Amino acid sequence: LRCPMLSFSGMNSQYARREIFCRNTCHELKRFWEREIGKQTYYRESEEYRLGRSALRKLREEWRQRLEAKLRLRNNPDETEKRANMGRELLTSLTQEDSKH
């Protein structure tokens, strides 16, 4: 295949070849970086998926929730008392139901 740019009169063939070379090189560079970006995206998504299934991540989330609950109770003593009363009431109601059966 011949480039239509080579057929122009008055054009120096040295410049036409350089243009063709640059065009091909740029296309190859673009393809190279697109592949590299695709690989990196695949690796990142694979790692995110693997971490999503990780038991360690789930344990950390559970411990974070427990810590937040403890801090909430420590910072709000009225809430602590309400929860203690609810627990006592629940325990009392359960023991009463058990004694009926």
PDB file of C-alpha atoms in Angstrom:
ATOM      1  CA  LEU A   1       0.000   0.000   0.000  1.00  0.00           C
ATOM      2  CA  ARG A   2       1.199   3.435  -0.838  1.00  0.00           C
ATOM      3  CA  CYS A   3       0.359   6.487   1.165  1.00  0.00           C
ATOM      4  CA  PRO A   4      -1.539   9.155  -0.817  1.00  0.00           C
ATOM      5  CA  MET A   5       0.764  11.737   0.781  1.00  0.00           C
ATOM      6  CA  LEU A   6       3.677  10.401  -1.275  1.00  0.00           C
ATOM      7  CA  SER A   7       2.005  11.238  -4.552  1.00  0.00           C
ATOM      8  CA  PHE A   8       1.864  15.015  -3.957  1.00  0.00           C
ATOM      9  CA  SER A   9       4.161  16.919  -6.263  1.00  0.00           C
ATOM     10  CA  GLY A  10       6.807  19.051  -4.661  1.00  0.00           C
ATOM     11  CA  MET A  11       6.829  17.081  -1.411  1.00  0.00           C
ATOM     12  CA  ASN A  12      10.159  15.848  -0.244  1.00  0.00           C
ATOM     13  CA  SER A  13      10.028  12.045   0.180  1.00  0.00           C
ATOM     14  CA  GLN A  14      12.147  12.298   3.333  1.00  0.00           C
ATOM     15  CA  TYR A  15       9.347  14.144   5.155  1.00  0.00           C
ATOM     16  CA  ALA A  16       6.620  11.842   3.853  1.00  0.00           C
ATOM     17  CA  ARG A  17       8.410   8.800   5.224  1.00  0.00           C
ATOM     18  CA  ARG A  18       8.866  10.424   8.604  1.00  0.00           C
ATOM     19  CA  GLU A  19       5.139  11.226   8.735  1.00  0.00           C
ATOM     20  CA  ILE A  20       4.231   7.623   7.924  1.00  0.00           C
ATOM     21  CA  PHE A  21       6.717   6.367  10.506  1.00  0.00           C
ATOM     22  CA  CYS A  22       5.317   8.703  13.180  1.00  0.00           C
ATOM     23  CA  ARG A  23       1.763   7.746  12.376  1.00  0.00           C
ATOM     24  CA  ASN A  24       2.560   4.033  12.732  1.00  0.00           C
ATOM     25  CA  THR A  25       4.657   4.579  15.848  1.00  0.00           C
ATOM     26  CA  CYS A  26       1.962   6.693  17.489  1.00  0.00           C
ATOM     27  CA  HIS A  27      -0.620   4.027  16.738  1.00  0.00           C
ATOM     28  CA  GLU A  28       1.641   1.342  18.202  1.00  0.00           C
ATOM     29  CA  LEU A  29       2.306   3.440  21.302  1.00  0.00           C
ATOM     30  CA  LYS A  30      -1.398   4.064  21.738  1.00  0.00           C
ATOM     31  CA  ARG A  31      -2.143   0.332  21.446  1.00  0.00           C
ATOM     32  CA  PHE A  32       0.665  -0.462  23.890  1.00  0.00           C
ATOM     33  CA  TRP A  33      -0.648   1.945  26.548  1.00  0.00           C
ATOM     34  CA  GLU A  34      -4.233   0.842  26.022  1.00  0.00           C
ATOM     35  CA  ARG A  35      -3.133  -2.752  26.700  1.00  0.00           C
ATOM     36  CA  GLU A  36      -1.142  -1.676  29.768  1.00  0.00           C
ATOM     37  CA  ILE A  37      -4.100   0.280  31.142  1.00  0.00           C
ATOM     38  CA  GLY A  38      -6.361  -2.707  30.453  1.00  0.00           C
ATOM     39  CA  LYS A  39      -4.001  -5.026  32.347  1.00  0.00           C
ATOM     40  CA  GLN A  40      -3.753  -2.676  35.313  1.00  0.00           C
ATOM     41  CA  THR A  41      -7.540  -2.287  35.408  1.00  0.00           C
ATOM     42  CA  TYR A  42      -7.941  -6.073  35.336  1.00  0.00           C
ATOM     43  CA  TYR A  43      -5.389  -6.547  38.145  1.00  0.00           C
ATOM     44  CA  ARG A  44      -7.007  -3.843  40.287  1.00  0.00           C
ATOM     45  CA  GLU A  45     -10.520  -5.259  39.811  1.00  0.00           C
ATOM     46  CA  SER A  46      -9.259  -8.781  40.566  1.00  0.00           C
ATOM     47  CA  GLU A  47      -7.618  -7.563  43.763  1.00  0.00           C
ATOM     48  CA  GLU A  48     -10.759  -5.671  44.826  1.00  0.00           C
ATOM     49  CA  TYR A  49     -12.833  -8.801  44.221  1.00  0.00           C
ATOM     50  CA  ARG A  50     -10.385 -10.953  46.186  1.00  0.00           C
ATOM     51  CA  LEU A  51     -10.373  -8.496  49.085  1.00  0.00           C
ATOM     52  CA  GLY A  52     -14.172  -8.342  48.999  1.00  0.00           C
ATOM     53  CA  ARG A  53     -14.295 -12.076  49.687  1.00  0.00           C
ATOM     54  CA  SER A  54     -11.633 -11.865  52.361  1.00  0.00           C
ATOM     55  CA  ALA A  55     -12.621 -12.986  55.857  1.00  0.00           C
ATOM     56  CA  LEU A  56     -10.141 -10.522  57.326  1.00  0.00           C
ATOM     57  CA  ARG A  57     -12.000  -7.602  55.776  1.00  0.00           C
ATOM     58  CA  LYS A  58     -15.293  -8.872  57.203  1.00  0.00           C
ATOM     59  CA  LEU A  59     -13.732  -9.289  60.655  1.00  0.00           C
ATOM     60  CA  ARG A  60     -12.313  -5.775  60.548  1.00  0.00           C
ATOM     61  CA  GLU A  61     -15.738  -4.389  59.633  1.00  0.00           C
ATOM     62  CA  GLU A  62     -17.366  -6.326  62.480  1.00  0.00           C
ATOM     63  CA  TRP A  63     -14.781  -5.067  64.984  1.00  0.00           C
ATOM     64  CA  ARG A  64     -15.183  -1.510  63.687  1.00  0.00           C
ATOM     65  CA  GLN A  65     -18.937  -1.712  64.262  1.00  0.00           C
ATOM     66  CA  ARG A  66     -18.421  -3.079  67.780  1.00  0.00           C
ATOM     67  CA  LEU A  67     -15.948  -0.322  68.607  1.00  0.00           C
ATOM     68  CA  GLU A  68     -18.306   2.350  67.294  1.00  0.00           C
ATOM     69  CA  ALA A  69     -21.128   0.920  69.419  1.00  0.00           C
ATOM     70  CA  LYS A  70     -18.923   0.951  72.545  1.00  0.00           C
ATOM     71  CA  LEU A  71     -17.847   4.524  71.885  1.00  0.00           C
ATOM     72  CA  ARG A  72     -21.461   5.591  71.361  1.00  0.00           C
ATOM     73  CA  LEU A  73     -22.456   3.997  74.669  1.00  0.00           C
ATOM     74  CA  ARG A  74     -19.503   5.558  76.483  1.00  0.00           C
ATOM     75  CA  ASN A  75     -20.291   9.017  75.118  1.00  0.00           C
ATOM     76  CA  ASN A  76     -24.014   8.736  75.871  1.00  0.00           C
ATOM     77  CA  PRO A  77     -24.605   7.259  79.367  1.00  0.00           C
ATOM     78  CA  ASP A  78     -28.392   7.707  79.110  1.00  0.00           C
ATOM     79  CA  GLU A  79     -28.416   5.370  76.135  1.00  0.00           C
ATOM     80  CA  THR A  80     -26.411   2.818  78.136  1.00  0.00           C
ATOM     81  CA  GLU A  81     -28.989   2.870  80.929  1.00  0.00           C
ATOM     82  CA  LYS A  82     -31.867   2.481  78.462  1.00  0.00           C
ATOM     83  CA  ARG A  83     -30.207  -0.533  76.856  1.00  0.00           C
ATOM     84  CA  ALA A  84     -29.518  -2.105  80.244  1.00  0.00           C
ATOM     85  CA  ASN A  85     -33.170  -1.647  81.239  1.00  0.00           C
ATOM     86  CA  MET A  86     -34.348  -3.143  77.942  1.00  0.00           C
ATOM     87  CA  GLY A  87     -32.048  -6.122  78.479  1.00  0.00           C
ATOM     88  CA  ARG A  88     -33.375  -6.665  81.995  1.00  0.00           C
ATOM     89  CA  GLU A  89     -36.987  -6.413  80.789  1.00  0.00           C
ATOM     90  CA  LEU A  90     -36.325  -8.881  77.991  1.00  0.00           C
ATOM     91  CA  LEU A  91     -34.644 -11.307  80.378  1.00  0.00           C
ATOM     92  CA  THR A  92     -37.535 -10.989  82.837  1.00  0.00           C
ATOM     93  CA  SER A  93     -40.145 -11.604  80.139  1.00  0.00           C
ATOM     94  CA  LEU A  94     -38.255 -14.633  78.828  1.00  0.00           C
ATOM     95  CA  THR A  95     -37.890 -16.173  82.281  1.00  0.00           C
ATOM     96  CA  GLN A  96     -41.591 -15.617  82.974  1.00  0.00           C
ATOM     97  CA  GLU A  97     -42.538 -17.356  79.724  1.00  0.00           C
ATOM     98  CA  ASP A  98     -40.246 -20.271  80.566  1.00  0.00           C
ATOM     99  CA  SER A  99     -41.807 -20.661  84.012  1.00  0.00           C
ATOM    100  CA  LYS A 100     -45.304 -20.832  82.456  1.00  0.00           C
ATOM    101  CA  HIS A 101     -44.335 -23.797  80.257  1.00  0.00           C
TER     102      HIS A 101
END
